Coordinates of C-alpha atoms in Angstrom, one line a residue:
M1 CA -9.4 6.3 56.8
K2 CA -11.8 3.6 55.5
K3 CA -14.7 5.8 56.4
N4 CA -13.3 8.6 54.2
I5 CA -12.9 6.3 51.3
F6 CA -16.5 5.1 51.6
L7 CA -17.7 8.6 51.7
A8 CA -15.7 9.6 48.6
A9 CA -17.0 6.5 46.7
G10 CA -20.5 7.4 47.7
L11 CA -20.1 10.9 46.6
L12 CA -18.7 9.8 43.2
F13 CA -21.6 7.4 42.8
S14 CA -24.0 10.1 43.6
I15 CA -22.5 12.5 41.1
S16 CA -22.5 9.8 38.4
T17 CA -26.1 9.0 39.1
Q18 CA -27.0 12.7 38.9
A19 CA -25.2 13.1 35.6
Q20 CA -27.1 10.1 34.2
L21 CA -30.4 11.6 35.3
L22 CA -29.5 14.9 33.9
D23 CA -28.7 13.4 30.5
I24 CA -32.1 11.6 30.5
I25 CA -33.9 14.9 31.4
K26 CA -32.0 16.7 28.6
S27 CA -32.8 14.0 26.1
T28 CA -36.5 14.0 27.0
V29 CA -36.8 17.8 26.8
K30 CA -35.1 17.8 23.4
N31 CA -37.4 15.0 22.1
K32 CA -40.6 16.8 23.3
T33 CA -39.7 20.4 22.6
G34 CA -36.8 20.5 20.3
V35 CA -34.8 22.5 22.8
D36 CA -31.2 21.4 23.3
L37 CA -30.2 22.1 26.9
N38 CA -26.6 21.5 26.0
I39 CA -26.4 24.8 24.3
P40 CA -24.9 26.9 25.7
V41 CA -25.2 25.6 29.3
K42 CA -22.1 24.8 31.3
N43 CA -22.1 22.7 34.5
N44 CA -19.6 23.8 37.2
G45 CA -17.4 25.3 34.5
T46 CA -17.2 22.0 32.6
T47 CA -18.1 22.0 28.9
T48 CA -19.1 19.2 26.7
T49 CA -17.2 20.6 23.7
T50 CA -14.8 17.7 23.2
P51 CA -17.3 14.8 23.2
T52 CA -19.6 16.8 21.0
S53 CA -16.8 17.5 18.5
T54 CA -15.7 13.8 18.4
T55 CA -19.3 12.7 17.8
S56 CA -19.7 15.2 15.1
Q57 CA -16.6 14.0 13.2
T58 CA -17.6 10.4 13.4
N59 CA -21.1 11.2 12.1
N60 CA -19.7 13.3 9.3
S61 CA -17.5 10.5 8.2
S62 CA -20.4 8.0 8.3
A63 CA -22.6 10.5 6.5
N64 CA -20.1 11.0 3.7
L65 CA -19.8 7.2 3.1
G66 CA -23.5 6.8 3.6
S67 CA -24.1 8.8 0.5
L68 CA -22.2 6.2 -1.5
T69 CA -23.5 2.8 -2.6
S70 CA -21.3 -0.3 -2.3
G71 CA -21.2 -0.4 -6.1
Q72 CA -19.8 3.2 -6.2
I73 CA -17.2 2.4 -3.7
S74 CA -16.2 -0.7 -5.5
S75 CA -16.1 1.1 -8.9
G76 CA -13.9 3.9 -7.4
L77 CA -11.4 1.4 -6.0
K78 CA -11.3 -0.6 -9.2
E79 CA -10.7 2.6 -11.2
A80 CA -7.9 3.7 -8.9
L81 CA -6.2 0.3 -9.2
S82 CA -6.7 0.2 -12.9
M83 CA -5.1 3.6 -13.3
G84 CA -2.2 2.5 -11.0
V85 CA -1.6 -0.7 -13.0
T86 CA -1.8 1.1 -16.4
D87 CA 0.5 4.0 -15.4
G88 CA 2.9 1.7 -13.5
V89 CA 3.3 -0.8 -16.3
K90 CA 3.6 1.9 -18.9
K91 CA 6.4 3.6 -17.0
L92 CA 8.3 0.4 -16.2
A93 CA 7.9 -1.3 -19.6
V94 CA 10.3 1.0 -21.4
T95 CA 14.1 1.3 -21.6
D96 CA 15.4 2.4 -18.2
G97 CA 11.9 2.0 -16.7
F98 CA 13.5 -0.1 -14.0
F99 CA 17.2 0.7 -14.4
K100 CA 16.9 4.5 -13.9
N101 CA 14.1 4.5 -11.3
E102 CA 15.8 4.2 -8.0
A103 CA 12.6 3.2 -6.2
V104 CA 12.4 -0.1 -8.2
K105 CA 15.8 -0.6 -9.7
I106 CA 16.9 -4.2 -9.4
L107 CA 20.3 -4.4 -7.7
M108 CA 22.9 -7.1 -7.6
P109 CA 21.5 -10.2 -5.8
E110 CA 22.7 -10.3 -2.3
K111 CA 24.4 -13.7 -2.8
L112 CA 26.4 -12.3 -5.7
R113 CA 27.4 -8.9 -4.2
K114 CA 30.8 -10.4 -3.3
I115 CA 31.2 -11.0 -7.0
D116 CA 30.6 -7.3 -7.7
T117 CA 33.3 -6.4 -5.1
T118 CA 35.8 -8.8 -6.5
L119 CA 35.3 -7.8 -10.1
R120 CA 35.7 -4.2 -9.3
S121 CA 38.9 -5.0 -7.3
I122 CA 40.4 -6.5 -10.4
G123 CA 39.3 -3.7 -12.8
M124 CA 36.2 -5.4 -14.2
G125 CA 33.6 -3.0 -12.7
S126 CA 32.1 -2.3 -16.1
L127 CA 31.3 -6.0 -16.5
A128 CA 29.5 -5.9 -13.2
D129 CA 27.6 -2.8 -14.2
Q130 CA 26.5 -4.4 -17.4
G131 CA 25.3 -7.4 -15.4
V132 CA 23.0 -5.3 -13.3
K133 CA 21.7 -3.3 -16.3
L134 CA 20.7 -6.5 -18.1
L135 CA 18.8 -7.7 -15.0
N136 CA 16.8 -4.5 -15.3
R137 CA 16.4 -4.9 -19.0
A138 CA 14.9 -8.3 -18.5
A139 CA 12.4 -6.9 -16.0
E140 CA 11.5 -4.1 -18.4
D141 CA 10.8 -6.6 -21.1
A142 CA 8.8 -9.0 -18.9
V143 CA 6.6 -6.5 -17.0
T144 CA 4.0 -6.2 -19.7
E145 CA 2.8 -9.7 -18.5
A146 CA 1.4 -8.1 -15.4
A147 CA -1.4 -6.1 -17.1
P148 CA -3.8 -8.9 -18.0
I149 CA -3.4 -10.6 -14.6
F150 CA -4.1 -7.4 -12.7
A151 CA -7.0 -6.6 -15.0
N152 CA -8.7 -10.0 -14.2
A153 CA -8.1 -9.6 -10.4
I154 CA -9.5 -6.0 -10.4
T155 CA -12.6 -6.9 -12.4
S156 CA -13.4 -9.8 -10.1
M157 CA -12.8 -7.8 -6.9
S158 CA -15.6 -8.4 -4.4
I159 CA -17.4 -5.4 -2.9
T160 CA -17.6 -7.1 0.5
D161 CA -14.5 -5.4 1.8
A162 CA -14.8 -2.2 -0.2
K163 CA -15.7 0.1 2.6
N164 CA -12.9 -1.1 4.8
I165 CA -10.4 -0.9 1.9
L166 CA -11.6 2.7 1.2
L167 CA -11.1 3.7 4.9
G168 CA -7.8 1.8 5.2
S169 CA -4.2 2.8 4.8
N170 CA -2.7 4.7 1.8
N171 CA -2.1 1.4 0.0
A172 CA -4.9 -0.7 1.3
A173 CA -6.3 -1.4 -2.1
T174 CA -2.9 -2.3 -3.4
S175 CA -2.3 -4.7 -0.5
Y176 CA -5.6 -6.3 -1.3
L177 CA -4.6 -6.7 -4.9
Q178 CA -1.2 -8.1 -4.0
G179 CA -2.8 -10.7 -1.8
K180 CA -5.1 -11.8 -4.6
T181 CA -2.5 -11.9 -7.4
Q182 CA 1.0 -12.6 -5.9
T183 CA 1.1 -16.3 -6.6
Q184 CA -0.5 -16.0 -10.0
L185 CA 1.9 -13.2 -11.0
F186 CA 4.9 -15.2 -10.0
N187 CA 3.8 -18.3 -11.9
A188 CA 3.0 -16.3 -15.0
F189 CA 6.2 -14.1 -14.8
Q190 CA 8.8 -16.9 -14.3
P191 CA 8.7 -18.2 -17.9
K192 CA 8.5 -14.7 -19.3
V193 CA 11.4 -13.5 -17.2
K194 CA 13.5 -16.5 -18.2
A195 CA 12.8 -15.8 -21.8
S196 CA 13.6 -12.1 -21.2
L197 CA 16.9 -12.9 -19.5
G198 CA 17.9 -14.9 -22.6
K199 CA 16.5 -12.2 -25.0
V200 CA 18.6 -9.4 -23.5
G201 CA 21.7 -11.6 -23.0
A202 CA 21.6 -11.4 -19.2
D203 CA 21.8 -15.2 -18.7
T204 CA 24.9 -15.5 -20.9
L205 CA 26.6 -12.5 -19.3
W206 CA 25.9 -13.8 -15.8
K207 CA 27.2 -17.2 -16.5
N208 CA 30.4 -15.5 -17.7
L209 CA 30.5 -13.3 -14.5
I210 CA 30.0 -16.2 -12.2
S211 CA 32.5 -18.4 -14.0
K212 CA 35.2 -15.7 -13.9
Y213 CA 34.5 -15.2 -10.2
N214 CA 34.6 -19.0 -9.4
T215 CA 37.9 -19.3 -11.4
F216 CA 39.5 -16.3 -9.6
T217 CA 38.4 -17.3 -6.1
G218 CA 38.3 -21.1 -6.4
Q219 CA 34.6 -21.1 -5.2
A220 CA 31.5 -22.4 -6.7
V221 CA 28.8 -19.7 -6.4
T222 CA 25.4 -20.3 -8.0
T223 CA 22.1 -18.4 -7.8
D224 CA 18.7 -18.6 -9.4
L225 CA 18.5 -15.3 -11.3
N226 CA 15.1 -16.2 -12.8
E227 CA 13.4 -16.4 -9.4
Y228 CA 15.2 -13.3 -8.2
V229 CA 14.3 -11.1 -11.2
T230 CA 10.7 -12.4 -11.2
T231 CA 10.3 -11.4 -7.5
E232 CA 11.9 -8.0 -8.0
T233 CA 9.8 -7.3 -11.1
I234 CA 6.6 -8.0 -9.2
N235 CA 7.7 -5.9 -6.3
G236 CA 8.4 -3.0 -8.6
V237 CA 5.0 -3.2 -10.1
F238 CA 3.3 -3.1 -6.7
K239 CA 5.5 -0.2 -5.7
M240 CA 4.2 1.8 -8.6
V241 CA 0.6 0.9 -8.0
A242 CA 0.9 1.8 -4.3
D243 CA 2.4 5.2 -5.2
K244 CA -0.5 5.9 -7.6
E245 CA -3.1 4.8 -5.0
S246 CA -1.6 7.0 -2.3
G247 CA -1.5 9.9 -4.7
I248 CA -5.2 9.5 -5.5
R249 CA -6.1 9.2 -1.9
N250 CA -4.2 12.3 -0.8
T251 CA -4.1 14.6 -3.8
P252 CA -7.5 15.7 -5.1
A253 CA -5.9 16.9 -8.4
M254 CA -5.1 13.3 -9.2
R255 CA -8.8 12.3 -9.1
T256 CA -9.3 12.8 -12.8
T257 CA -12.8 11.2 -13.1
S258 CA -16.1 11.8 -11.5
I259 CA -16.2 8.5 -9.7
L260 CA -12.7 9.0 -8.2
Q261 CA -13.7 12.5 -7.0
K262 CA -16.9 11.2 -5.4
V263 CA -15.5 8.1 -3.8
F264 CA -12.1 9.4 -2.6
G265 CA -13.7 12.7 -1.6
A266 CA -15.8 10.8 0.8
Q267 CA -12.8 9.2 2.5
D268 CA -11.1 12.6 3.0
G269 CA -12.8 13.1 6.3
K270 CA -12.0 9.6 7.7

């Protein structure tokens, strides 16, 4: 039994060695004469189609990106993000921009959903609906604060990670932007959201809602609506930017400038 195993191992080693020598010979012939012995030769019925195809795809992807400079890649990504921010903020910063967009609509805070259920059970559902609407109105009023913060982050974006971002996921650039601006956005948004909650009357209405609930149930529910609406507003903006980025990556018709066509056309074959 052991003898058979050793013989099999020796045979495999011999075959492997022969294959390596054959590759060396083929490479030498190609270098000296220009003749590619891989075409259309087959060895024992085995073809090299699959490895050749894989190498070709990899080289094509590298070649496509190789035609772009780091500056072009960076410019393309910045333009895509700028378009995403501009379009996103424009769509959100209008009446019903949040409230009638199910993808970003701000719902009742989880801690207060029992208030919603209780109010509806005693015939005060319209008051609960108004409370949710005013949370979204505050977000619609505050979201314009995002534009200058995003613009600064996009302008100062380093080109170091540009190639990896380009070849990343559908929202790789948005994720990069989120990591760079999340804290700054929250700090800038909080006072604006607080002012907006007062401007649209959401703070007064919610104090009334919570007071009625506490009186009816004998509880003492409280929540920080400012922090909640600030977080949800920021999440809504990033959702819109990510949708725009994904569209530009996957839909050539959305690449409306020459730099977008050039840069994201190169990533199509990744």
